[in-house]
PDB file of C-alpha atoms and ligand atoms in Angstrom:
ATOM      1  CA  MET P   1       1.128 -12.889  10.493  1.00  0.00           C
ATOM      2  CA  THR P   2       1.035 -12.503  14.234  1.00  0.00           C
ATOM      3  CA  GLU P   3      -2.084 -11.709  16.192  1.00  0.00           C
ATOM      4  CA  SER P   4      -0.795  -8.277  17.139  1.00  0.00           C
ATOM      5  CA  ARG P   5      -0.884  -7.015  13.571  1.00  0.00           C
ATOM      6  CA  LYS P   6      -4.007  -6.018  11.728  1.00  0.00           C
ATOM      7  CA  ARG P   7      -4.521  -7.455   8.283  1.00  0.00           C
ATOM      8  CA  ILE P   8      -5.226  -4.972   5.512  1.00  0.00           C
ATOM      9  CA  VAL P   9      -6.297  -5.382   1.908  1.00  0.00           C
ATOM     10  CA  ALA P  10      -5.992  -2.232  -0.199  1.00  0.00           C
ATOM     11  CA  GLY P  11      -7.095  -1.771  -3.800  1.00  0.00           C
ATOM     12  CA  ASN P  12      -5.007   0.488  -6.014  1.00  0.00           C
ATOM     13  CA  TRP P  13      -7.247   1.320  -8.941  1.00  0.00           C
ATOM     14  CA  LYS P  14      -4.441   3.211 -10.731  1.00  0.00           C
ATOM     15  CA  MET P  15      -5.719   5.318 -13.673  1.00  0.00           C
ATOM     16  CA  HIS P  16      -8.861   3.293 -14.302  1.00  0.00           C
ATOM     17  CA  GLY P  17     -12.589   3.889 -14.250  1.00  0.00           C
ATOM     18  CA  ASP P  18     -14.954   6.813 -14.434  1.00  0.00           C
ATOM     19  CA  MET P  19     -17.433   8.341 -12.015  1.00  0.00           C
ATOM     20  CA  ASP P  20     -20.129   5.686 -12.424  1.00  0.00           C
ATOM     21  CA  PHE P  21     -17.628   2.833 -12.276  1.00  0.00           C
ATOM     22  CA  SER P  22     -16.002   4.249  -9.135  1.00  0.00           C
ATOM     23  CA  SER P  23     -19.266   4.724  -7.248  1.00  0.00           C
ATOM     24  CA  GLU P  24     -20.527   1.297  -8.264  1.00  0.00           C
ATOM     25  CA  LEU P  25     -17.299  -0.511  -7.412  1.00  0.00           C
ATOM     26  CA  ALA P  26     -16.965   1.238  -4.046  1.00  0.00           C
ATOM     27  CA  GLY P  27     -20.626   0.500  -3.327  1.00  0.00           C
ATOM     28  CA  ALA P  28     -20.257  -3.164  -4.250  1.00  0.00           C
ATOM     29  CA  VAL P  29     -17.186  -3.554  -2.054  1.00  0.00           C
ATOM     30  CA  ALA P  30     -18.967  -1.750   0.791  1.00  0.00           C
ATOM     31  CA  ALA P  31     -21.937  -4.094   0.471  1.00  0.00           C
ATOM     32  CA  GLY P  32     -19.730  -7.177   0.610  1.00  0.00           C
ATOM     33  CA  ALA P  33     -17.068  -6.150   3.092  1.00  0.00           C
ATOM     34  CA  SER P  34     -19.277  -6.222   6.171  1.00  0.00           C
ATOM     35  CA  ASP P  35     -18.227  -9.868   6.570  1.00  0.00           C
ATOM     36  CA  TYR P  36     -14.609  -8.763   7.044  1.00  0.00           C
ATOM     37  CA  GLU P  37     -14.871  -6.081   9.694  1.00  0.00           C
ATOM     38  CA  HIS P  38     -11.884  -7.391  11.624  1.00  0.00           C
ATOM     39  CA  ILE P  39      -9.529  -6.608   8.738  1.00  0.00           C
ATOM     40  CA  GLY P  40      -8.732  -3.225   7.237  1.00  0.00           C
ATOM     41  CA  VAL P  41     -10.065  -2.609   3.744  1.00  0.00           C
ATOM     42  CA  ALA P  42      -8.996   0.344   1.637  1.00  0.00           C
ATOM     43  CA  LEU P  43      -9.866   1.630  -1.826  1.00  0.00           C
ATOM     44  CA  CYS P  44      -7.556   3.983  -3.705  1.00  0.00           C
ATOM     45  CA  PRO P  45      -9.352   5.453  -6.723  1.00  0.00           C
ATOM     46  CA  PRO P  46      -8.018   8.256  -8.941  1.00  0.00           C
ATOM     47  CA  PHE P  47      -8.170  11.736  -7.355  1.00  0.00           C
ATOM     48  CA  PRO P  48     -11.404  12.905  -9.071  1.00  0.00           C
ATOM     49  CA  TYR P  49     -13.351   9.940  -7.698  1.00  0.00           C
ATOM     50  CA  LEU P  50     -12.111   9.996  -4.111  1.00  0.00           C
ATOM     51  CA  ALA P  51     -15.041  11.959  -2.738  1.00  0.00           C
ATOM     52  CA  ALA P  52     -17.592   9.738  -4.493  1.00  0.00           C
ATOM     53  CA  ALA P  53     -15.858   6.608  -3.211  1.00  0.00           C
ATOM     54  CA  ALA P  54     -15.717   8.063   0.300  1.00  0.00           C
ATOM     55  CA  GLU P  55     -19.432   8.729   0.121  1.00  0.00           C
ATOM     56  CA  ALA P  56     -20.141   5.198  -1.142  1.00  0.00           C
ATOM     57  CA  VAL P  57     -18.324   3.605   1.818  1.00  0.00           C
ATOM     58  CA  GLU P  58     -19.570   6.019   4.474  1.00  0.00           C
ATOM     59  CA  GLY P  59     -20.791   4.237   7.584  1.00  0.00           C
ATOM     60  CA  THR P  60     -18.727   1.120   6.825  1.00  0.00           C
ATOM     61  CA  HIS P  61     -15.261   0.212   8.096  1.00  0.00           C
ATOM     62  CA  ILE P  62     -13.761   0.703   4.626  1.00  0.00           C
ATOM     63  CA  HIS P  63     -11.291   3.529   4.194  1.00  0.00           C
ATOM     64  CA  VAL P  64     -10.452   5.495   1.092  1.00  0.00           C
ATOM     65  CA  GLY P  65      -6.873   6.304   0.137  1.00  0.00           C
ATOM     66  CA  ALA P  66      -5.133   8.469  -2.447  1.00  0.00           C
ATOM     67  CA  GLN P  67      -2.595   7.038  -4.892  1.00  0.00           C
ATOM     68  CA  ASP P  68      -0.144   9.859  -4.270  1.00  0.00           C
ATOM     69  CA  VAL P  69       0.232  13.038  -2.222  1.00  0.00           C
ATOM     70  CA  ALA P  70       2.095  16.304  -2.677  1.00  0.00           C
ATOM     71  CA  ALA P  71       5.413  16.722  -0.920  1.00  0.00           C
ATOM     72  CA  GLN P  72       4.268  20.251  -0.063  1.00  0.00           C
ATOM     73  CA  SER P  73       1.883  20.883   2.821  1.00  0.00           C
ATOM     74  CA  GLY P  74      -1.203  23.064   3.032  1.00  0.00           C
ATOM     75  CA  THR P  75      -1.827  25.350   0.088  1.00  0.00           C
ATOM     76  CA  GLY P  76       0.471  27.127  -2.331  1.00  0.00           C
ATOM     77  CA  ALA P  77       1.522  27.773  -5.906  1.00  0.00           C
ATOM     78  CA  TYR P  78       2.077  24.105  -6.811  1.00  0.00           C
ATOM     79  CA  THR P  79       0.141  23.599 -10.032  1.00  0.00           C
ATOM     80  CA  GLY P  80      -1.199  20.088 -10.404  1.00  0.00           C
ATOM     81  CA  GLU P  81      -0.405  18.948  -6.872  1.00  0.00           C
ATOM     82  CA  VAL P  82      -2.888  17.767  -4.231  1.00  0.00           C
ATOM     83  CA  SER P  83      -1.940  18.244  -0.597  1.00  0.00           C
ATOM     84  CA  GLY P  84      -2.485  15.820   2.237  1.00  0.00           C
ATOM     85  CA  GLN P  85      -4.865  18.276   3.896  1.00  0.00           C
ATOM     86  CA  MET P  86      -6.991  18.324   0.730  1.00  0.00           C
ATOM     87  CA  LEU P  87      -7.025  14.541   0.679  1.00  0.00           C
ATOM     88  CA  ARG P  88      -8.172  14.472   4.293  1.00  0.00           C
ATOM     89  CA  ASP P  89     -10.825  17.002   3.398  1.00  0.00           C
ATOM     90  CA  VAL P  90     -12.364  14.710   0.761  1.00  0.00           C
ATOM     91  CA  GLY P  91     -12.396  11.768   3.130  1.00  0.00           C
ATOM     92  CA  CYS P  92      -9.052  10.004   2.672  1.00  0.00           C
ATOM     93  CA  TRP P  93      -7.554   7.945   5.456  1.00  0.00           C
ATOM     94  CA  TYR P  94      -4.564   6.518   3.577  1.00  0.00           C
ATOM     95  CA  ALA P  95      -2.161   7.738   0.904  1.00  0.00           C
ATOM     96  CA  LEU P  96       0.105   5.535  -1.181  1.00  0.00           C
ATOM     97  CA  VAL P  97       3.633   6.921  -1.211  1.00  0.00           C
ATOM     98  CA  GLY P  98       6.452   5.776  -3.465  1.00  0.00           C
ATOM     99  CA  HIS P  99       4.555   3.370  -5.690  1.00  0.00           C
ATOM    100  CA  SER P 100       6.999   1.968  -8.243  1.00  0.00           C
ATOM    101  CA  GLU P 101       5.043   3.584 -11.084  1.00  0.00           C
ATOM    102  CA  ARG P 102       5.563   6.982  -9.423  1.00  0.00           C
ATOM    103  CA  ARG P 103       9.230   6.170  -8.980  1.00  0.00           C
ATOM    104  CA  SER P 104       9.880   4.866 -12.504  1.00  0.00           C
ATOM    105  CA  LEU P 105       7.524   7.012 -14.608  1.00  0.00           C
ATOM    106  CA  PHE P 106       7.261  10.271 -12.690  1.00  0.00           C
ATOM    107  CA  GLY P 107      10.662  10.769 -11.133  1.00  0.00           C
ATOM    108  CA  ASP P 108       9.830  10.151  -7.487  1.00  0.00           C
ATOM    109  CA  THR P 109      13.304   9.675  -6.045  1.00  0.00           C
ATOM    110  CA  ASN P 110      13.882   8.293  -2.572  1.00  0.00           C
ATOM    111  CA  ALA P 111      14.189  11.898  -1.350  1.00  0.00           C
ATOM    112  CA  VAL P 112      10.886  12.911  -2.951  1.00  0.00           C
ATOM    113  CA  VAL P 113       9.204   9.827  -1.507  1.00  0.00           C
ATOM    114  CA  ALA P 114      10.522  10.729   1.941  1.00  0.00           C
ATOM    115  CA  ALA P 115       9.130  14.270   1.617  1.00  0.00           C
ATOM    116  CA  LYS P 116       5.747  12.953   0.479  1.00  0.00           C
ATOM    117  CA  TYR P 117       5.730  10.460   3.330  1.00  0.00           C
ATOM    118  CA  GLN P 118       6.352  13.213   5.863  1.00  0.00           C
ATOM    119  CA  ALA P 119       3.713  15.469   4.288  1.00  0.00           C
ATOM    120  CA  ALA P 120       1.164  12.658   4.439  1.00  0.00           C
ATOM    121  CA  ARG P 121       1.843  12.075   8.113  1.00  0.00           C
ATOM    122  CA  GLU P 122       1.722  15.759   8.929  1.00  0.00           C
ATOM    123  CA  ALA P 123      -1.706  15.938   7.309  1.00  0.00           C
ATOM    124  CA  GLY P 124      -2.940  13.064   9.460  1.00  0.00           C
ATOM    125  CA  LEU P 125      -3.018  10.501   6.669  1.00  0.00           C
ATOM    126  CA  VAL P 126      -1.754   6.964   7.146  1.00  0.00           C
ATOM    127  CA  PRO P 127       1.002   6.523   4.554  1.00  0.00           C
ATOM    128  CA  ILE P 128       1.295   3.217   2.735  1.00  0.00           C
ATOM    129  CA  LEU P 129       4.991   3.273   1.838  1.00  0.00           C
ATOM    130  CA  CYS P 130       5.701   1.172  -1.256  1.00  0.00           C
ATOM    131  CA  LEU P 131       9.087  -0.501  -1.673  1.00  0.00           C
ATOM    132  CA  GLY P 132      10.298  -2.877  -4.353  1.00  0.00           C
ATOM    133  CA  GLU P 133      13.154  -3.906  -6.598  1.00  0.00           C
ATOM    134  CA  THR P 134      13.244  -4.351 -10.373  1.00  0.00           C
ATOM    135  CA  LEU P 135      14.062  -7.681 -11.997  1.00  0.00           C
ATOM    136  CA  ASP P 136      17.523  -6.436 -12.982  1.00  0.00           C
ATOM    137  CA  GLU P 137      18.184  -5.419  -9.399  1.00  0.00           C
ATOM    138  CA  ARG P 138      17.002  -8.776  -8.086  1.00  0.00           C
ATOM    139  CA  ASP P 139      19.004 -10.725 -10.680  1.00  0.00           C
ATOM    140  CA  GLY P 140      22.032  -8.575  -9.877  1.00  0.00           C
ATOM    141  CA  GLY P 141      21.843  -9.502  -6.208  1.00  0.00           C
ATOM    142  CA  GLN P 142      20.802  -5.991  -5.209  1.00  0.00           C
ATOM    143  CA  MET P 143      17.345  -6.668  -3.799  1.00  0.00           C
ATOM    144  CA  GLU P 144      18.324  -6.046  -0.206  1.00  0.00           C
ATOM    145  CA  SER P 145      20.408  -2.948  -0.893  1.00  0.00           C
ATOM    146  CA  VAL P 146      17.601  -1.403  -2.987  1.00  0.00           C
ATOM    147  CA  LEU P 147      14.965  -2.112  -0.330  1.00  0.00           C
ATOM    148  CA  ALA P 148      17.303  -0.826   2.372  1.00  0.00           C
ATOM    149  CA  ALA P 149      17.921   2.442   0.528  1.00  0.00           C
ATOM    150  CA  GLN P 150      14.208   2.966  -0.123  1.00  0.00           C
ATOM    151  CA  LEU P 151      13.370   2.240   3.506  1.00  0.00           C
ATOM    152  CA  ASP P 152      16.216   4.200   5.035  1.00  0.00           C
ATOM    153  CA  ALA P 153      15.338   7.329   3.035  1.00  0.00           C
ATOM    154  CA  VAL P 154      12.080   7.454   4.989  1.00  0.00           C
ATOM    155  CA  MET P 155      13.097   5.890   8.294  1.00  0.00           C
ATOM    156  CA  GLY P 156      16.472   7.518   8.833  1.00  0.00           C
ATOM    157  CA  ASP P 157      17.587   6.851  12.389  1.00  0.00           C
ATOM    158  CA  ASP P 158      14.142   7.164  13.849  1.00  0.00           C
ATOM    159  CA  ALA P 159      11.749   4.244  13.396  1.00  0.00           C
ATOM    160  CA  ASP P 160       9.067   6.300  15.185  1.00  0.00           C
ATOM    161  CA  VAL P 161       8.170   7.781  11.804  1.00  0.00           C
ATOM    162  CA  LEU P 162       6.881   4.319  10.908  1.00  0.00           C
ATOM    163  CA  SER P 163       4.457   4.127  13.816  1.00  0.00           C
ATOM    164  CA  ASP P 164       0.858   4.013  12.549  1.00  0.00           C
ATOM    165  CA  ALA P 165       2.085   3.494   8.993  1.00  0.00           C
ATOM    166  CA  VAL P 166       1.837   0.629   6.538  1.00  0.00           C
ATOM    167  CA  ILE P 167       4.506  -0.786   4.242  1.00  0.00           C
ATOM    168  CA  ALA P 168       3.783  -2.462   0.915  1.00  0.00           C
ATOM    169  CA  TYR P 169       6.454  -4.639  -0.656  1.00  0.00           C
ATOM    170  CA  GLU P 170       5.819  -4.689  -4.381  1.00  0.00           C
ATOM    171  CA  PRO P 171       8.517  -6.291  -6.519  1.00  0.00           C
ATOM    172  CA  VAL P 172       8.372  -4.347  -9.787  1.00  0.00           C
ATOM    173  CA  TRP P 173       8.691  -7.531 -11.852  1.00  0.00           C
ATOM    174  CA  ALA P 174       5.483  -8.879 -10.326  1.00  0.00           C
ATOM    175  CA  ILE P 175       3.317  -5.795 -10.927  1.00  0.00           C
ATOM    176  CA  GLY P 176       0.769  -6.253 -13.688  1.00  0.00           C
ATOM    177  CA  THR P 177       2.749  -9.147 -15.137  1.00  0.00           C
ATOM    178  CA  GLY P 178       0.816 -12.104 -13.785  1.00  0.00           C
ATOM    179  CA  ARG P 179       4.125 -13.283 -12.356  1.00  0.00           C
ATOM    180  CA  THR P 180       3.495 -13.297  -8.631  1.00  0.00           C
ATOM    181  CA  ALA P 181       6.349 -13.599  -6.181  1.00  0.00           C
ATOM    182  CA  THR P 182       6.303 -17.000  -4.585  1.00  0.00           C
ATOM    183  CA  PRO P 183       5.159 -17.001  -0.968  1.00  0.00           C
ATOM    184  CA  GLU P 184       8.784 -17.735  -0.006  1.00  0.00           C
ATOM    185  CA  GLN P 185      10.100 -14.774  -2.024  1.00  0.00           C
ATOM    186  CA  ALA P 186       7.493 -12.467  -0.488  1.00  0.00           C
ATOM    187  CA  GLN P 187       8.259 -13.740   3.001  1.00  0.00           C
ATOM    188  CA  ALA P 188      12.008 -13.299   2.535  1.00  0.00           C
ATOM    189  CA  ALA P 189      11.632  -9.684   1.428  1.00  0.00           C
ATOM    190  CA  HIS P 190       9.151  -8.880   4.187  1.00  0.00           C
ATOM    191  CA  ALA P 191      11.390 -10.464   6.795  1.00  0.00           C
ATOM    192  CA  PHE P 192      14.327  -8.440   5.514  1.00  0.00           C
ATOM    193  CA  ILE P 193      12.364  -5.166   5.727  1.00  0.00           C
ATOM    194  CA  ARG P 194      10.952  -5.982   9.155  1.00  0.00           C
ATOM    195  CA  GLY P 195      14.358  -7.027  10.405  1.00  0.00           C
ATOM    196  CA  ARG P 196      15.897  -3.774   9.262  1.00  0.00           C
ATOM    197  CA  ILE P 197      13.216  -1.780  11.083  1.00  0.00           C
ATOM    198  CA  ALA P 198      13.754  -3.949  14.162  1.00  0.00           C
ATOM    199  CA  THR P 199      17.367  -2.791  14.368  1.00  0.00           C
ATOM    200  CA  LYS P 200      15.907   0.635  15.229  1.00  0.00           C
ATOM    201  CA  SER P 201      12.761  -0.393  17.098  1.00  0.00           C
ATOM    202  CA  ASP P 202      11.641  -3.913  17.761  1.00  0.00           C
ATOM    203  CA  THR P 203       8.213  -2.714  18.909  1.00  0.00           C
ATOM    204  CA  ILE P 204       7.493  -0.754  15.778  1.00  0.00           C
ATOM    205  CA  ALA P 205       8.775  -3.570  13.582  1.00  0.00           C
ATOM    206  CA  ARG P 206       6.519  -6.064  15.294  1.00  0.00           C
ATOM    207  CA  HIS P 207       3.396  -3.921  14.946  1.00  0.00           C
ATOM    208  CA  LEU P 208       3.849  -2.600  11.420  1.00  0.00           C
ATOM    209  CA  PRO P 209       1.414  -4.112   8.901  1.00  0.00           C
ATOM    210  CA  MET P 210       3.293  -5.164   5.780  1.00  0.00           C
ATOM    211  CA  LEU P 211       1.376  -5.818   2.564  1.00  0.00           C
ATOM    212  CA  TYR P 212       2.518  -7.750  -0.472  1.00  0.00           C
ATOM    213  CA  GLY P 213       1.637  -6.395  -3.919  1.00  0.00           C
ATOM    214  CA  GLY P 214       2.185  -7.771  -7.411  1.00  0.00           C
ATOM    215  CA  SER P 215      -0.319  -9.928  -9.321  1.00  0.00           C
ATOM    216  CA  VAL P 216      -2.280 -10.911  -6.218  1.00  0.00           C
ATOM    217  CA  LYS P 217      -5.416 -12.767  -7.316  1.00  0.00           C
ATOM    218  CA  PRO P 218      -8.107 -14.749  -5.484  1.00  0.00           C
ATOM    219  CA  ALA P 219      -6.258 -17.946  -6.423  1.00  0.00           C
ATOM    220  CA  ASN P 220      -2.918 -17.017  -4.846  1.00  0.00           C
ATOM    221  CA  ALA P 221      -3.897 -14.644  -2.029  1.00  0.00           C
ATOM    222  CA  ALA P 222      -4.314 -17.205   0.743  1.00  0.00           C
ATOM    223  CA  GLU P 223      -0.862 -18.763   0.357  1.00  0.00           C
ATOM    224  CA  LEU P 224       0.782 -15.332   0.287  1.00  0.00           C
ATOM    225  CA  PHE P 225      -1.144 -14.147   3.349  1.00  0.00           C
ATOM    226  CA  ALA P 226      -0.228 -17.351   5.189  1.00  0.00           C
ATOM    227  CA  GLN P 227       3.392 -16.191   5.398  1.00  0.00           C
ATOM    228  CA  PRO P 228       4.319 -14.977   8.870  1.00  0.00           C
ATOM    229  CA  ASP P 229       5.433 -11.500   7.780  1.00  0.00           C
ATOM    230  CA  VAL P 230       2.759 -10.901   5.129  1.00  0.00           C
ATOM    231  CA  ASP P 231      -0.162  -9.040   6.677  1.00  0.00           C
ATOM    232  CA  GLY P 232      -2.316  -8.476   3.614  1.00  0.00           C
ATOM    233  CA  GLY P 233      -2.107  -7.181   0.082  1.00  0.00           C
ATOM    234  CA  LEU P 234      -1.954  -4.136  -2.140  1.00  0.00           C
ATOM    235  CA  ILE P 235      -4.029  -5.158  -5.115  1.00  0.00           C
ATOM    236  CA  GLY P 236      -3.934  -3.633  -8.596  1.00  0.00           C
ATOM    237  CA  GLY P 237      -5.813  -5.344 -11.431  1.00  0.00           C
ATOM    238  CA  ALA P 238      -7.917  -7.629  -9.237  1.00  0.00           C
ATOM    239  CA  SER P 239      -9.179  -4.638  -7.223  1.00  0.00           C
ATOM    240  CA  LEU P 240     -11.151  -3.427 -10.254  1.00  0.00           C
ATOM    241  CA  ASN P 241     -13.570  -6.313  -9.869  1.00  0.00           C
ATOM    242  CA  ALA P 242     -15.631  -6.343  -6.663  1.00  0.00           C
ATOM    243  CA  GLU P 243     -15.991 -10.125  -6.611  1.00  0.00           C
ATOM    244  CA  ASP P 244     -12.252 -10.722  -6.984  1.00  0.00           C
ATOM    245  CA  PHE P 245     -11.351  -8.008  -4.496  1.00  0.00           C
ATOM    246  CA  LEU P 246     -13.805  -9.377  -1.928  1.00  0.00           C
ATOM    247  CA  ALA P 247     -12.435 -12.887  -2.457  1.00  0.00           C
ATOM    248  CA  ILE P 248      -8.983 -11.516  -1.624  1.00  0.00           C
ATOM    249  CA  CYS P 249     -10.452  -9.838   1.473  1.00  0.00           C
ATOM    250  CA  ALA P 250     -11.905 -13.228   2.428  1.00  0.00           C
ATOM    251  CA  ALA P 251      -8.455 -14.801   2.077  1.00  0.00           C
ATOM    252  CA  ALA P 252      -7.002 -12.153   4.408  1.00  0.00           C
ATOM    253  CA  ALA P 253      -9.845 -12.584   6.880  1.00  0.00           C
ATOM    254  CA  GLY P 254      -8.835 -16.233   7.153  1.00  0.00           C
TER     255      GLY P 254
HETATM  256  P1  13P B 301      -1.243  -5.789  -9.923  1.00  0.00           P
HETATM  257  O1  13P B 301      -2.023  -6.410  -8.799  1.00  0.00           O
HETATM  258  O2  13P B 301      -2.099  -5.414 -11.087  1.00  0.00           O
HETATM  259  O3  13P B 301      -0.047  -6.583 -10.291  1.00  0.00           O
HETATM  260  O4  13P B 301      -0.701  -4.374  -9.357  1.00  0.00           O
HETATM  261  C1  13P B 301      -0.021  -4.339  -8.156  1.00  0.00           C
HETATM  262  C2  13P B 301       0.156  -2.923  -7.757  1.00  0.00           C
HETATM  263  O5  13P B 301       0.940  -2.210  -8.339  1.00  0.00           O
HETATM  264  C3  13P B 301      -0.668  -2.417  -6.650  1.00  0.00           C
HETATM  265  O6  13P B 301      -0.200  -1.181  -6.216  1.00  0.00           O
END
């Protein structure tokens, strides 16, 4: 990574934990993360535990993020949805948008992801836009076209929408499988995404933090984060253990 980009390590807890677990994990990360104040650290618990996690990290540099956000703004008759304003209200700084599990299991199309991205920004959240190809797409030589379509749906012709945002490249075949992308594979995908943004705005491309996600563990984090276009990680399984998550933060802190 270059000096102009902040490193970020974000934990996506997915649908794990309960109230006690969430408070304890957030508290343990808060207690250990003071050594890494020059990097961004984020925790993304399930919706019901956001407020408790926000309370546990209060007064530290750690931010809390939601795993999803409604495409609709404000309030309204949208049963089951949670708006960006509500997420801000309970202490969120970030919101994941377009995670592959939302795309594959819950029908979040590129258009839906774009609407959620915009809603997150309008609410003052920092969106973490997740992009990634499946194994079939990679094997079929479609990695770049899939990433381009996912990116372009949000970026359109105006890279300004990516200012103050974060991108996470998460190859679907590496998520929860223990099969991490090699540092070279991660770098190639990140360079492709950054290069595509640079065709619209070199400045925004250069400043955009880009995280790698997919089976990041303490043992492989440092070599992934050593790649020039990898600015940190979006961590699933290993974020459920404070010691492992903090070891990954240490790898990002360098
Ligand atoms: P794992 O780290 O468990 O592979 O999950 C990655 C992920 O999906 C983070 O959003």
